[in-house]
Structures are given as C-alpha cells and as structure tokens.
PDB file of C-alpha atoms in Angstrom:
ATOM      1  CA  MET A   1       0.223  -0.048  -0.121  1.00 96.00           C
ATOM      2  CA  VAL A   2       2.808   2.478   1.001  1.00 97.00           C
ATOM      3  CA  SER A   3       5.553   1.346  -1.571  1.00 96.00           C
ATOM      4  CA  THR A   4       2.863   1.341  -4.536  1.00 97.00           C
ATOM      5  CA  GLY A   5       1.926   4.911  -3.764  1.00 97.00           C
ATOM      6  CA  LEU A   6      -1.741   4.012  -3.116  1.00 98.00           C
ATOM      7  CA  ALA A   7      -1.436   5.379   0.211  1.00 98.00           C
ATOM      8  CA  ALA A   8      -0.380   8.384  -0.703  1.00 98.00           C
ATOM      9  CA  ALA A   9      -3.371   8.500  -3.361  1.00 97.00           C
ATOM     10  CA  GLY A  10      -5.337   8.422  -0.070  1.00 97.00           C
ATOM     11  CA  TYR A  11      -6.317   4.828   0.514  1.00 98.00           C
ATOM     12  CA  LYS A  12      -5.914   4.080   4.111  1.00 98.00           C
ATOM     13  CA  TYR A  13      -7.699   1.234   5.386  1.00 98.00           C
ATOM     14  CA  VAL A  14      -6.227  -2.156   5.255  1.00 98.00           C
ATOM     15  CA  ASN A  15      -9.014  -4.507   5.724  1.00 98.00           C
ATOM     16  CA  ILE A  16      -8.896  -8.307   6.715  1.00 98.00           C
ATOM     17  CA  ASP A  17     -12.090 -10.350   5.735  1.00 97.00           C
ATOM     18  CA  ASP A  18     -13.442 -13.524   6.829  1.00 97.00           C
ATOM     19  CA  CYS A  19     -11.662 -16.532   8.369  1.00 97.00           C
ATOM     20  CA  TRP A  20      -9.154 -14.627  10.496  1.00 98.00           C
ATOM     21  CA  ALA A  21     -10.144 -16.289  13.642  1.00 98.00           C
ATOM     22  CA  GLU A  22     -10.167 -19.719  15.088  1.00 97.00           C
ATOM     23  CA  LEU A  23     -13.277 -21.971  14.844  1.00 96.00           C
ATOM     24  CA  ASN A  24     -13.998 -21.768  18.764  1.00 97.00           C
ATOM     25  CA  ARG A  25     -13.881 -18.620  20.954  1.00 98.00           C
ATOM     26  CA  ASP A  26     -11.687 -19.263  24.333  1.00 98.00           C
ATOM     27  CA  SER A  27     -13.009 -19.855  27.857  1.00 98.00           C
ATOM     28  CA  GLN A  28     -13.774 -16.445  28.183  1.00 98.00           C
ATOM     29  CA  GLY A  29     -15.837 -16.461  25.076  1.00 98.00           C
ATOM     30  CA  ASN A  30     -13.532 -13.836  23.491  1.00 98.00           C
ATOM     31  CA  PHE A  31     -12.524 -14.188  19.503  1.00 98.00           C
ATOM     32  CA  VAL A  32      -9.124 -15.960  19.005  1.00 98.00           C
ATOM     33  CA  PRO A  33      -7.010 -14.837  16.324  1.00 98.00           C
ATOM     34  CA  LYS A  34      -5.789 -17.972  13.885  1.00 97.00           C
ATOM     35  CA  ALA A  35      -2.547 -18.714  15.313  1.00 96.00           C
ATOM     36  CA  ASP A  36      -1.065 -19.842  11.994  1.00 96.00           C
ATOM     37  CA  THR A  37      -2.131 -16.828  10.069  1.00 96.00           C
ATOM     38  CA  PHE A  38      -1.534 -14.211  12.981  1.00 97.00           C
ATOM     39  CA  PRO A  39       1.129 -15.653  15.013  1.00 97.00           C
ATOM     40  CA  SER A  40       1.726 -12.524  17.143  1.00 98.00           C
ATOM     41  CA  GLY A  41      -1.939 -11.463  17.154  1.00 97.00           C
ATOM     42  CA  ILE A  42      -3.902  -8.868  15.924  1.00 98.00           C
ATOM     43  CA  LYS A  43      -2.950  -6.087  18.031  1.00 98.00           C
ATOM     44  CA  ALA A  44       0.817  -6.581  16.838  1.00 98.00           C
ATOM     45  CA  LEU A  45      -0.587  -6.248  13.418  1.00 98.00           C
ATOM     46  CA  ALA A  46      -2.823  -3.021  14.160  1.00 98.00           C
ATOM     47  CA  ASP A  47       0.403  -1.577  15.824  1.00 98.00           C
ATOM     48  CA  TYR A  48       2.361  -2.211  12.519  1.00 98.00           C
ATOM     49  CA  VAL A  49      -0.261  -0.973  10.193  1.00 98.00           C
ATOM     50  CA  HIS A  50      -0.473   1.899  12.247  1.00 98.00           C
ATOM     51  CA  SER A  51       3.432   2.647  12.238  1.00 98.00           C
ATOM     52  CA  LYS A  52       2.679   2.832   8.254  1.00 98.00           C
ATOM     53  CA  GLY A  53       0.378   5.565   8.350  1.00 98.00           C
ATOM     54  CA  LEU A  54      -2.446   3.298   7.686  1.00 98.00           C
ATOM     55  CA  LYS A  55      -5.492   1.962   9.520  1.00 98.00           C
ATOM     56  CA  LEU A  56      -6.735  -1.461  10.121  1.00 99.00           C
ATOM     57  CA  GLY A  57     -10.224  -3.168   9.418  1.00 98.00           C
ATOM     58  CA  ILE A  58     -11.729  -6.344  10.357  1.00 98.00           C
ATOM     59  CA  TYR A  59     -14.816  -8.795   9.699  1.00 98.00           C
ATOM     60  CA  SER A  60     -17.244 -10.078  11.638  1.00 98.00           C
ATOM     61  CA  ASP A  61     -21.084 -11.215  11.065  1.00 98.00           C
ATOM     62  CA  ALA A  62     -24.305 -10.308  12.735  1.00 98.00           C
ATOM     63  CA  GLY A  63     -25.220 -13.906  13.137  1.00 98.00           C
ATOM     64  CA  ILE A  64     -24.071 -16.967  15.001  1.00 98.00           C
ATOM     65  CA  GLN A  65     -21.454 -18.081  12.332  1.00 98.00           C
ATOM     66  CA  THR A  66     -19.623 -16.021   9.369  1.00 98.00           C
ATOM     67  CA  CYS A  67     -20.370 -16.850   5.761  1.00 97.00           C
ATOM     68  CA  SER A  68     -17.814 -19.130   5.544  1.00 96.00           C
ATOM     69  CA  LYS A  69     -19.037 -20.915   8.638  1.00 91.00           C
ATOM     70  CA  LYS A  70     -14.981 -21.272   9.468  1.00 91.00           C
ATOM     71  CA  MET A  71     -15.474 -18.830  12.567  1.00 97.00           C
ATOM     72  CA  PRO A  72     -18.079 -17.588  15.391  1.00 98.00           C
ATOM     73  CA  GLY A  73     -20.189 -14.503  14.275  1.00 98.00           C
ATOM     74  CA  SER A  74     -20.847 -11.751  16.785  1.00 98.00           C
ATOM     75  CA  LEU A  75     -24.556 -12.228  17.319  1.00 98.00           C
ATOM     76  CA  GLY A  76     -24.990 -11.988  21.056  1.00 98.00           C
ATOM     77  CA  HIS A  77     -21.573 -11.185  21.658  1.00 98.00           C
ATOM     78  CA  GLU A  78     -21.629  -7.615  20.507  1.00 98.00           C
ATOM     79  CA  GLU A  79     -20.455  -5.645  23.473  1.00 98.00           C
ATOM     80  CA  GLN A  80     -17.595  -8.228  24.090  1.00 98.00           C
ATOM     81  CA  ASP A  81     -16.248  -8.123  20.760  1.00 98.00           C
ATOM     82  CA  ALA A  82     -16.412  -4.460  19.970  1.00 98.00           C
ATOM     83  CA  LYS A  83     -14.442  -4.233  23.067  1.00 98.00           C
ATOM     84  CA  THR A  84     -12.016  -6.734  21.929  1.00 98.00           C
ATOM     85  CA  PHE A  85     -11.638  -4.778  18.437  1.00 98.00           C
ATOM     86  CA  ALA A  86     -11.020  -1.592  20.316  1.00 98.00           C
ATOM     87  CA  SER A  87      -8.615  -3.199  22.469  1.00 98.00           C
ATOM     88  CA  TRP A  88      -6.762  -4.402  19.466  1.00 98.00           C
ATOM     89  CA  GLY A  89      -6.857  -1.028  17.627  1.00 98.00           C
ATOM     90  CA  ILE A  90      -9.097  -1.936  15.066  1.00 99.00           C
ATOM     91  CA  ASP A  91     -10.415   1.296  12.956  1.00 99.00           C
ATOM     92  CA  TYR A  92     -12.988  -0.368  10.607  1.00 98.00           C
ATOM     93  CA  LEU A  93     -15.517  -3.201  10.894  1.00 99.00           C
ATOM     94  CA  LYS A  94     -17.262  -4.945   7.995  1.00 98.00           C
ATOM     95  CA  TYR A  95     -20.095  -6.644   9.338  1.00 98.00           C
ATOM     96  CA  ASP A  96     -21.931  -9.258   7.472  1.00 98.00           C
ATOM     97  CA  ASN A  97     -25.274 -10.949   7.498  1.00 98.00           C
ATOM     98  CA  CYS A  98     -25.072 -14.748   7.361  1.00 98.00           C
ATOM     99  CA  ASN A  99     -26.299 -17.445   9.655  1.00 98.00           C
ATOM    100  CA  ASN A 100     -28.452 -14.646  11.397  1.00 97.00           C
ATOM    101  CA  GLN A 101     -31.259 -16.735  12.852  1.00 97.00           C
ATOM    102  CA  GLY A 102     -34.091 -15.028  10.651  1.00 97.00           C
ATOM    103  CA  ILE A 103     -33.769 -11.817  13.262  1.00 98.00           C
ATOM    104  CA  ASN A 104     -34.699  -8.569  11.151  1.00 98.00           C
ATOM    105  CA  PRO A 105     -31.496  -6.592  10.390  1.00 98.00           C
ATOM    106  CA  LYS A 106     -32.874  -3.548  12.109  1.00 98.00           C
ATOM    107  CA  GLU A 107     -32.944  -5.421  15.139  1.00 98.00           C
ATOM    108  CA  ARG A 108     -29.383  -6.889  15.081  1.00 98.00           C
ATOM    109  CA  TYR A 109     -27.207  -4.210  13.367  1.00 98.00           C
ATOM    110  CA  PRO A 110     -27.855  -1.285  15.794  1.00 98.00           C
ATOM    111  CA  ILE A 111     -26.645  -3.514  18.830  1.00 98.00           C
ATOM    112  CA  MET A 112     -23.403  -3.574  17.205  1.00 98.00           C
ATOM    113  CA  THR A 113     -23.720   0.251  16.641  1.00 98.00           C
ATOM    114  CA  LYS A 114     -24.143   0.763  20.621  1.00 98.00           C
ATOM    115  CA  ALA A 115     -21.305  -1.477  21.198  1.00 98.00           C
ATOM    116  CA  LEU A 116     -18.825   0.044  18.897  1.00 98.00           C
ATOM    117  CA  GLN A 117     -19.973   3.518  20.454  1.00 98.00           C
ATOM    118  CA  ASN A 118     -19.272   2.045  24.123  1.00 98.00           C
ATOM    119  CA  SER A 119     -15.807   0.595  22.867  1.00 98.00           C
ATOM    120  CA  GLY A 120     -14.008   3.652  23.695  1.00 97.00           C
ATOM    121  CA  ARG A 121     -12.551   3.973  20.003  1.00 98.00           C
ATOM    122  CA  PRO A 122     -13.673   5.439  16.762  1.00 98.00           C
ATOM    123  CA  ILE A 123     -14.562   2.268  14.474  1.00 98.00           C
ATOM    124  CA  PHE A 124     -15.786   2.810  10.914  1.00 98.00           C
ATOM    125  CA  TYR A 125     -19.033   0.552  10.609  1.00 98.00           C
ATOM    126  CA  SER A 126     -19.602  -0.983   7.450  1.00 98.00           C
ATOM    127  CA  LEU A 127     -22.922  -2.806   7.371  1.00 98.00           C
ATOM    128  CA  CYS A 128     -22.875  -5.666   4.887  1.00 98.00           C
ATOM    129  CA  GLU A 129     -26.381  -6.483   4.783  1.00 97.00           C
ATOM    130  CA  TRP A 130     -26.469  -7.034   0.827  1.00 97.00           C
ATOM    131  CA  GLY A 131     -29.187  -4.376   0.601  1.00 97.00           C
ATOM    132  CA  GLN A 132     -32.083  -7.049   1.574  1.00 94.00           C
ATOM    133  CA  ASP A 133     -33.884  -4.782   3.646  1.00 97.00           C
ATOM    134  CA  ASP A 134     -33.537  -1.199   1.860  1.00 98.00           C
ATOM    135  CA  PRO A 135     -30.463  -0.299   4.546  1.00 98.00           C
ATOM    136  CA  ALA A 136     -30.675   3.187   2.764  1.00 98.00           C
ATOM    137  CA  THR A 137     -33.607   4.158   4.385  1.00 98.00           C
ATOM    138  CA  TRP A 138     -32.884   3.455   7.662  1.00 98.00           C
ATOM    139  CA  ALA A 139     -29.035   2.798   8.164  1.00 98.00           C
ATOM    140  CA  HIS A 140     -27.785   6.440   8.210  1.00 97.00           C
ATOM    141  CA  GLU A 141     -28.440   6.266  12.024  1.00 97.00           C
ATOM    142  CA  VAL A 142     -26.904   2.809  12.168  1.00 98.00           C
ATOM    143  CA  GLY A 143     -23.590   2.665  10.549  1.00 98.00           C
ATOM    144  CA  ASN A 144     -20.993   4.704   7.977  1.00 98.00           C
ATOM    145  CA  SER A 145     -21.802   2.770   5.021  1.00 98.00           C
ATOM    146  CA  TRP A 146     -24.135   0.028   4.108  1.00 98.00           C
ATOM    147  CA  ARG A 147     -24.166  -2.341   1.038  1.00 98.00           C
ATOM    148  CA  THR A 148     -27.037  -1.599  -1.555  1.00 98.00           C
ATOM    149  CA  THR A 149     -26.371  -4.747  -3.529  1.00 98.00           C
ATOM    150  CA  GLY A 150     -25.411  -8.499  -3.514  1.00 97.00           C
ATOM    151  CA  ASP A 151     -21.814  -9.274  -4.072  1.00 97.00           C
ATOM    152  CA  ILE A 152     -19.892  -7.828  -7.171  1.00 98.00           C
ATOM    153  CA  SER A 153     -18.088 -10.377  -9.603  1.00 98.00           C
ATOM    154  CA  ASP A 154     -15.319  -9.454 -11.981  1.00 98.00           C
ATOM    155  CA  ASN A 155     -17.462  -9.054 -14.837  1.00 98.00           C
ATOM    156  CA  TRP A 156     -19.096  -6.128 -17.124  1.00 98.00           C
ATOM    157  CA  ASP A 157     -22.713  -7.596 -16.345  1.00 98.00           C
ATOM    158  CA  SER A 158     -22.175  -7.899 -12.475  1.00 98.00           C
ATOM    159  CA  MET A 159     -20.484  -4.379 -12.238  1.00 98.00           C
ATOM    160  CA  THR A 160     -22.913  -2.512 -14.423  1.00 98.00           C
ATOM    161  CA  SER A 161     -25.893  -4.064 -12.760  1.00 98.00           C
ATOM    162  CA  ARG A 162     -24.523  -3.141  -9.398  1.00 98.00           C
ATOM    163  CA  ALA A 163     -24.136   0.310 -10.458  1.00 98.00           C
ATOM    164  CA  ASP A 164     -27.780   0.844 -11.434  1.00 98.00           C
ATOM    165  CA  GLU A 165     -28.975  -0.875  -7.901  1.00 98.00           C
ATOM    166  CA  ASN A 166     -27.019   1.511  -6.029  1.00 98.00           C
ATOM    167  CA  ASP A 167     -28.317   4.425  -8.116  1.00 98.00           C
ATOM    168  CA  VAL A 168     -31.803   3.826  -7.109  1.00 98.00           C
ATOM    169  CA  TRP A 169     -30.841   5.054  -3.404  1.00 98.00           C
ATOM    170  CA  ALA A 170     -28.844   7.975  -4.300  1.00 98.00           C
ATOM    171  CA  ALA A 171     -30.798  10.536  -2.458  1.00 98.00           C
ATOM    172  CA  TYR A 172     -29.958   8.721   0.784  1.00 98.00           C
ATOM    173  CA  ALA A 173     -26.101   8.979   0.784  1.00 98.00           C
ATOM    174  CA  LYS A 174     -24.574  11.965   2.660  1.00 97.00           C
ATOM    175  CA  PRO A 175     -21.632  12.795   4.841  1.00 97.00           C
ATOM    176  CA  GLY A 176     -21.365  10.402   7.613  1.00 95.00           C
ATOM    177  CA  GLY A 177     -23.422   7.378   5.709  1.00 98.00           C
ATOM    178  CA  TRP A 178     -22.726   5.991   2.141  1.00 98.00           C
ATOM    179  CA  ASN A 179     -24.199   3.482  -0.275  1.00 98.00           C
ATOM    180  CA  ASP A 180     -21.891   0.695  -1.141  1.00 98.00           C
ATOM    181  CA  PRO A 181     -22.155  -1.097  -4.161  1.00 98.00           C
ATOM    182  CA  ASP A 182     -19.415  -3.373  -2.835  1.00 98.00           C
ATOM    183  CA  MET A 183     -15.589  -3.465  -3.618  1.00 98.00           C
ATOM    184  CA  LEU A 184     -13.758  -2.452  -6.822  1.00 98.00           C
ATOM    185  CA  GLU A 185     -12.685  -5.204  -9.300  1.00 98.00           C
ATOM    186  CA  VAL A 186     -10.500  -3.153 -10.925  1.00 98.00           C
ATOM    187  CA  GLY A 187      -7.010  -5.067 -11.825  1.00 98.00           C
ATOM    188  CA  ASN A 188      -8.378  -8.770 -11.161  1.00 98.00           C
ATOM    189  CA  GLY A 189      -8.472  -9.588 -15.127  1.00 98.00           C
ATOM    190  CA  GLY A 190     -12.266 -10.356 -15.816  1.00 98.00           C
ATOM    191  CA  MET A 191     -12.945  -6.929 -17.554  1.00 98.00           C
ATOM    192  CA  THR A 192     -11.060  -4.474 -20.177  1.00 98.00           C
ATOM    193  CA  THR A 193      -8.907  -1.484 -19.288  1.00 98.00           C
ATOM    194  CA  GLU A 194     -11.526   0.852 -20.364  1.00 98.00           C
ATOM    195  CA  GLU A 195     -14.515  -1.336 -18.312  1.00 98.00           C
ATOM    196  CA  TYR A 196     -12.300  -0.902 -15.376  1.00 98.00           C
ATOM    197  CA  ARG A 197     -12.076   2.964 -15.908  1.00 98.00           C
ATOM    198  CA  SER A 198     -15.841   3.123 -16.212  1.00 98.00           C
ATOM    199  CA  HIS A 199     -16.315   0.982 -13.147  1.00 98.00           C
ATOM    200  CA  PHE A 200     -13.999   3.428 -11.028  1.00 99.00           C
ATOM    201  CA  SER A 201     -15.348   6.620 -12.586  1.00 99.00           C
ATOM    202  CA  ILE A 202     -19.205   5.470 -11.834  1.00 99.00           C
ATOM    203  CA  TRP A 203     -18.003   4.321  -8.014  1.00 99.00           C
ATOM    204  CA  ALA A 204     -16.291   7.615  -7.478  1.00 99.00           C
ATOM    205  CA  LEU A 205     -19.223   9.901  -8.813  1.00 98.00           C
ATOM    206  CA  ALA A 206     -21.542   7.789  -6.630  1.00 98.00           C
ATOM    207  CA  LYS A 207     -19.398   8.639  -3.329  1.00 98.00           C
ATOM    208  CA  ALA A 208     -18.817   4.730  -3.009  1.00 98.00           C
ATOM    209  CA  PRO A 209     -16.381   3.559  -0.712  1.00 98.00           C
ATOM    210  CA  LEU A 210     -13.231   3.076  -3.203  1.00 98.00           C
ATOM    211  CA  LEU A 211     -12.388  -0.443  -1.715  1.00 98.00           C
ATOM    212  CA  VAL A 212      -9.498  -2.139  -3.840  1.00 98.00           C
ATOM    213  CA  GLY A 213     -10.088  -5.683  -4.353  1.00 97.00           C
ATOM    214  CA  CYS A 214      -6.986  -6.564  -6.399  1.00 98.00           C
ATOM    215  CA  ASP A 215      -3.604  -7.803  -5.257  1.00 97.00           C
ATOM    216  CA  VAL A 216      -1.717  -4.586  -5.245  1.00 97.00           C
ATOM    217  CA  ARG A 217       1.649  -6.711  -5.089  1.00 96.00           C
ATOM    218  CA  SER A 218       1.412  -7.326  -8.614  1.00 97.00           C
ATOM    219  CA  MET A 219      -1.051  -4.900 -10.263  1.00 97.00           C
ATOM    220  CA  SER A 220      -0.537  -3.734 -13.735  1.00 97.00           C
ATOM    221  CA  LYS A 221       0.547  -0.109 -14.600  1.00 97.00           C
ATOM    222  CA  GLU A 222      -2.967   0.339 -16.062  1.00 98.00           C
ATOM    223  CA  THR A 223      -4.163  -0.997 -12.759  1.00 98.00           C
ATOM    224  CA  TYR A 224      -2.274   1.687 -10.984  1.00 98.00           C
ATOM    225  CA  GLU A 225      -3.267   4.310 -13.200  1.00 98.00           C
ATOM    226  CA  ILE A 226      -6.829   3.750 -12.874  1.00 98.00           C
ATOM    227  CA  LEU A 227      -6.841   3.266  -8.866  1.00 98.00           C
ATOM    228  CA  SER A 228      -4.545   6.287  -8.402  1.00 98.00           C
ATOM    229  CA  ASN A 229      -6.164   8.957 -10.696  1.00 98.00           C
ATOM    230  CA  LYS A 230      -6.185  11.500  -7.825  1.00 98.00           C
ATOM    231  CA  GLU A 231      -8.391  13.994 -10.157  1.00 98.00           C
ATOM    232  CA  VAL A 232     -11.158  11.080  -9.870  1.00 98.00           C
ATOM    233  CA  ILE A 233     -10.555  10.329  -6.442  1.00 98.00           C
ATOM    234  CA  ALA A 234     -11.041  14.159  -5.420  1.00 98.00           C
ATOM    235  CA  VAL A 235     -14.637  13.566  -7.057  1.00 98.00           C
ATOM    236  CA  ASN A 236     -15.307  10.576  -4.647  1.00 98.00           C
ATOM    237  CA  GLN A 237     -14.009  12.770  -1.730  1.00 98.00           C
ATOM    238  CA  ASP A 238     -15.798  15.871  -2.667  1.00 98.00           C
ATOM    239  CA  SER A 239     -16.411  17.673   0.654  1.00 97.00           C
ATOM    240  CA  LEU A 240     -20.366  18.315  -0.483  1.00 98.00           C
ATOM    241  CA  GLY A 241     -20.850  14.527  -0.433  1.00 97.00           C
ATOM    242  CA  VAL A 242     -23.689  14.524  -2.874  1.00 98.00           C
ATOM    243  CA  GLN A 243     -23.955  11.397  -4.548  1.00 98.00           C
ATOM    244  CA  GLY A 244     -24.150  11.621  -8.576  1.00 98.00           C
ATOM    245  CA  LYS A 245     -26.573   9.543 -10.420  1.00 98.00           C
ATOM    246  CA  LYS A 246     -28.058   8.648 -13.888  1.00 98.00           C
ATOM    247  CA  VAL A 247     -29.600  11.858 -15.085  1.00 98.00           C
ATOM    248  CA  ASN A 248     -30.069  10.651 -18.791  1.00 98.00           C
ATOM    249  CA  LYS A 249     -29.992   7.522 -21.030  1.00 98.00           C
ATOM    250  CA  ASN A 250     -30.691   7.061 -24.574  1.00 98.00           C
ATOM    251  CA  GLY A 251     -30.559   3.197 -25.022  1.00 98.00           C
ATOM    252  CA  ASP A 252     -27.106   2.000 -24.015  1.00 98.00           C
ATOM    253  CA  LEU A 253     -25.612   5.816 -23.894  1.00 98.00           C
ATOM    254  CA  GLU A 254     -25.865   7.036 -20.434  1.00 98.00           C
ATOM    255  CA  VAL A 255     -25.321  10.487 -18.813  1.00 98.00           C
ATOM    256  CA  TRP A 256     -24.435  10.471 -15.093  1.00 98.00           C
ATOM    257  CA  ALA A 257     -23.715  13.707 -13.052  1.00 98.00           C
ATOM    258  CA  GLY A 258     -23.815  15.108  -9.698  1.00 98.00           C
ATOM    259  CA  PRO A 259     -22.990  18.731  -8.054  1.00 98.00           C
ATOM    260  CA  LEU A 260     -19.588  19.021  -6.254  1.00 98.00           C
ATOM    261  CA  ALA A 261     -18.464  22.002  -3.727  1.00 98.00           C
ATOM    262  CA  HIS A 262     -17.964  25.323  -5.141  1.00 97.00           C
ATOM    263  CA  ASN A 263     -20.914  25.134  -7.815  1.00 96.00           C
ATOM    264  CA  LYS A 264     -18.832  22.664  -9.951  1.00 98.00           C
ATOM    265  CA  VAL A 265     -20.451  19.785 -11.554  1.00 98.00           C
ATOM    266  CA  ALA A 266     -19.175  16.104 -12.116  1.00 98.00           C
ATOM    267  CA  VAL A 267     -20.233  14.194 -15.357  1.00 98.00           C
ATOM    268  CA  ILE A 268     -19.678  10.947 -17.190  1.00 98.00           C
ATOM    269  CA  LEU A 269     -20.853  10.276 -20.496  1.00 98.00           C
ATOM    270  CA  TRP A 270     -21.050   6.252 -20.171  1.00 98.00           C
ATOM    271  CA  ASN A 271     -21.142   4.050 -23.582  1.00 98.00           C
ATOM    272  CA  ARG A 272     -22.717   0.639 -22.191  1.00 98.00           C
ATOM    273  CA  GLY A 273     -23.123  -0.309 -26.082  1.00 98.00           C
ATOM    274  CA  SER A 274     -21.243  -2.503 -28.108  1.00 98.00           C
ATOM    275  CA  SER A 275     -20.152   0.537 -30.902  1.00 98.00           C
ATOM    276  CA  THR A 276     -18.234   4.024 -30.694  1.00 98.00           C
ATOM    277  CA  SER A 277     -21.022   6.503 -30.315  1.00 98.00           C
ATOM    278  CA  GLN A 278     -21.332  10.286 -29.601  1.00 98.00           C
ATOM    279  CA  ILE A 279     -22.703  11.231 -26.396  1.00 98.00           C
ATOM    280  CA  THR A 280     -23.914  14.450 -25.199  1.00 98.00           C
ATOM    281  CA  ALA A 281     -24.741  15.815 -21.594  1.00 98.00           C
ATOM    282  CA  TYR A 282     -27.104  19.107 -21.770  1.00 97.00           C
ATOM    283  CA  TRP A 283     -26.934  21.625 -19.147  1.00 97.00           C
ATOM    284  CA  SER A 284     -30.582  21.034 -18.335  1.00 96.00           C
ATOM    285  CA  ASN A 285     -29.642  17.602 -17.303  1.00 96.00           C
ATOM    286  CA  ILE A 286     -27.034  18.264 -15.141  1.00 97.00           C
ATOM    287  CA  GLY A 287     -28.527  21.129 -13.057  1.00 94.00           C
ATOM    288  CA  LEU A 288     -26.567  24.029 -14.929  1.00 96.00           C
ATOM    289  CA  ASN A 289     -28.629  27.014 -16.471  1.00 94.00           C
ATOM    290  CA  SER A 290     -28.595  26.880 -20.251  1.00 92.00           C
ATOM    291  CA  THR A 291     -26.522  30.124 -20.433  1.00 94.00           C
ATOM    292  CA  THR A 292     -23.763  29.057 -18.167  1.00 95.00           C
ATOM    293  CA  VAL A 293     -20.141  29.060 -19.533  1.00 95.00           C
ATOM    294  CA  VAL A 294     -17.812  26.259 -18.284  1.00 97.00           C
ATOM    295  CA  LYS A 295     -14.426  25.283 -18.016  1.00 96.00           C
ATOM    296  CA  ALA A 296     -14.145  21.571 -18.715  1.00 97.00           C
ATOM    297  CA  ARG A 297     -11.694  19.495 -17.420  1.00 98.00           C
ATOM    298  CA  ASP A 298     -11.203  15.685 -18.559  1.00 98.00           C
ATOM    299  CA  LEU A 299     -10.178  13.934 -15.738  1.00 98.00           C
ATOM    300  CA  TRP A 300      -8.770  10.793 -17.808  1.00 98.00           C
ATOM    301  CA  ALA A 301      -6.781  12.943 -20.469  1.00 98.00           C
ATOM    302  CA  HIS A 302      -5.785  15.411 -17.736  1.00 98.00           C
ATOM    303  CA  ARG A 303      -6.649  18.223 -20.470  1.00 97.00           C
ATOM    304  CA  THR A 304      -8.820  21.258 -19.906  1.00 96.00           C
ATOM    305  CA  HIS A 305     -11.263  22.547 -22.399  1.00 89.00           C
ATOM    306  CA  ILE A 306     -12.028  26.457 -21.752  1.00 84.00           C
ATOM    307  CA  TYR A 307     -15.464  28.067 -22.198  1.00 85.00           C
ATOM    308  CA  VAL A 308     -17.900  25.266 -23.095  1.00 88.00           C
ATOM    309  CA  LYS A 309     -21.743  26.619 -23.186  1.00 92.00           C
ATOM    310  CA  GLY A 310     -24.981  24.311 -23.152  1.00 96.00           C
ATOM    311  CA  ARG A 311     -23.610  21.086 -23.323  1.00 96.00           C
ATOM    312  CA  ILE A 312     -20.516  18.892 -23.698  1.00 97.00           C
ATOM    313  CA  SER A 313     -20.314  16.127 -26.095  1.00 97.00           C
ATOM    314  CA  ALA A 314     -17.937  13.291 -27.065  1.00 97.00           C
ATOM    315  CA  THR A 315     -17.252  10.130 -28.940  1.00 98.00           C
ATOM    316  CA  VAL A 316     -16.802   7.344 -26.700  1.00 98.00           C
ATOM    317  CA  GLY A 317     -15.863   4.024 -27.598  1.00 98.00           C
ATOM    318  CA  SER A 318     -17.657   0.805 -26.622  1.00 98.00           C
ATOM    319  CA  HIS A 319     -17.908   0.271 -22.478  1.00 98.00           C
ATOM    320  CA  ALA A 320     -15.530   3.269 -22.075  1.00 98.00           C
ATOM    321  CA  CYS A 321     -16.391   6.670 -20.570  1.00 98.00           C
ATOM    322  CA  LYS A 322     -15.398  10.287 -20.295  1.00 98.00           C
ATOM    323  CA  MET A 323     -15.308  12.096 -17.246  1.00 98.00           C
ATOM    324  CA  TYR A 324     -15.445  15.736 -16.559  1.00 98.00           C
ATOM    325  CA  VAL A 325     -15.442  18.206 -13.835  1.00 98.00           C
ATOM    326  CA  LEU A 326     -17.163  21.703 -14.883  1.00 98.00           C
ATOM    327  CA  THR A 327     -16.319  24.851 -13.180  1.00 97.00           C
ATOM    328  CA  PRO A 328     -18.698  27.925 -14.026  1.00 95.00           C
ATOM    329  CA  ARG A 329     -16.971  30.912 -15.335  1.00 89.00           C
TER     330      ARG A 329
END
C-alpha cells in the first residue's frame, strides 16, 4: 500500500475479511486470532499497520457464524467483540449478514452500533447486509456505510447491474453515511482497461467507498493508473458529499452527473453499448443554467477545455466513458 503509492493517493484502510479467527472462542468467550495466520495476534498487526500511517479493518458477522462458517459470528457477543476490537486497535468493521437466525437486520445491526460506541474507540462501521431490507432508508442512524447490492463479480454485467441497483438509493447518501455497491474489481482480470475505468469513474461519482479488491503487490501499470487517478478520487472525496446519479439514458448511451462543492458539477458520458458513439450532456440535465459558460476538465486525459456552453459532447468507445469536472466561469 505504501510502496506502490496507493497510500499517498489516499487509500488508508487495510481490511481483513472472513476466516481470520479460530473456529472456537476462548474460555472467556473472546475471539481467538488464527494462530497459523496471525502468530503475533491482531494487536501486533494493528500496531504495525498504524506505524505505516494506515488503519486496520476487521470482519465479523451479525449472525451466529460467519459466511464461511469457519469462525464464530458476533450475534449475542456484540459488546464483548466491540471491546476486543477496540483493545486491538481496530479502525473499521465490516459486519456481514449470514447465519442470522431469521432476525430482522433492523434489530441486529443497531446492537453493534451501541457496542462500538461504548468501545472507547472510533471504528468505521460498514454494514454488509447486501441491500436486502433497503438499508439506505434506515442505516444512516446505524452505521457509516451500507451495502446496497449483493456481491460484485469481476465481469461487465455484474458491475453495471451493481451500478444501477446502487443508483436507486442516491438520495439517501450523505456525509457520515454512504451507499456501498461493493468493492472495486479493478485489476482482477475479468474486464478490459476501459471497462475498469468506467467502473472506477461511476463508483467515484456515486461517492461509494473505494475498496481496492486486487492484489496490489502484482498490479499492472494500467491498474495503478486507474486506482491512483487523483482527479477522479477528488470527485469521490468531494466535501459536498452528494451522490451523483444517472440523469439521462438513450439506449446504451448514458449521462451520469452530480454537484460538487464550489458550484462545480461532475459529469460522466458512459457508453454501455457495443459500438463507438457520440454522447452529449445538456446543461438542463445536469443542473446548470443553459447560458452558463464552464471550464471543462477531462479527468482521464488530464486536459482542460476552456469555455463550453450549453452542452458537452464526446465520441466514446464501447464500454468506455469520459469524465469531466465543469467549473462555471
């Protein structure tokens, strides 16, 4: 994370997923880190990660067992587990939804909210409830992000469907609580560079958590260039915190847009079709007055177009996109 430059680009959490603990708790009912994977324990790992200027995330489940069934869940152990995580120096909790005894997630997830608040440590709370009970409508009082979709796969159809499912809930995201259409597949090999660029652009515009899902030790130059594009990341991290959304659709040709701080607007021209096409975003679709003159910054070409008025057009390849920030003059 540090040596590749990803940490410098703003990525700060290193998150451990399922299967980090032994199958059984200890005699006091505490989690036991898996001895052969974490021989020094989790606190030593957290201390090391913190020494690099990064934060450590961990995984548990709002059920009696995790999704792999390889380790115990936290249902009924919320206070104890939150205190354990805090004592280890954990900064982020992904909280899954398997083996949940049929109890409503609106009952299970807030118990961990209180436990984390009582733990004495600020811990980012990521609800992984798969969007089953429309968490966008209630989870802002419960956690910091919530999955709006099922798990993503490393292919075009999965990625585009997650984008569309997440888009439905755009109005519910705001600072402190974010819609999460699942992690980034960029660099895992199942899509083209252009498809991955589209994936990263839409996730950034949607203010989704940007969770790298590839092996950063062996990522290609193209993968690194996508994941570390500071201009696209800046859209994702914009202080206004408004989720951009799909504002126009003409067959497979789409315009996605959203407001940014300082009266700027982010725009994506996305070609989901099989042939190169011209796509136009009209000011009337993206919240600008028709007479407004803007400076248009192309975030992937790193070029500025001065004085655009009324609309912006581009020729866009199959499954590719163009992404701009428009600054009114």
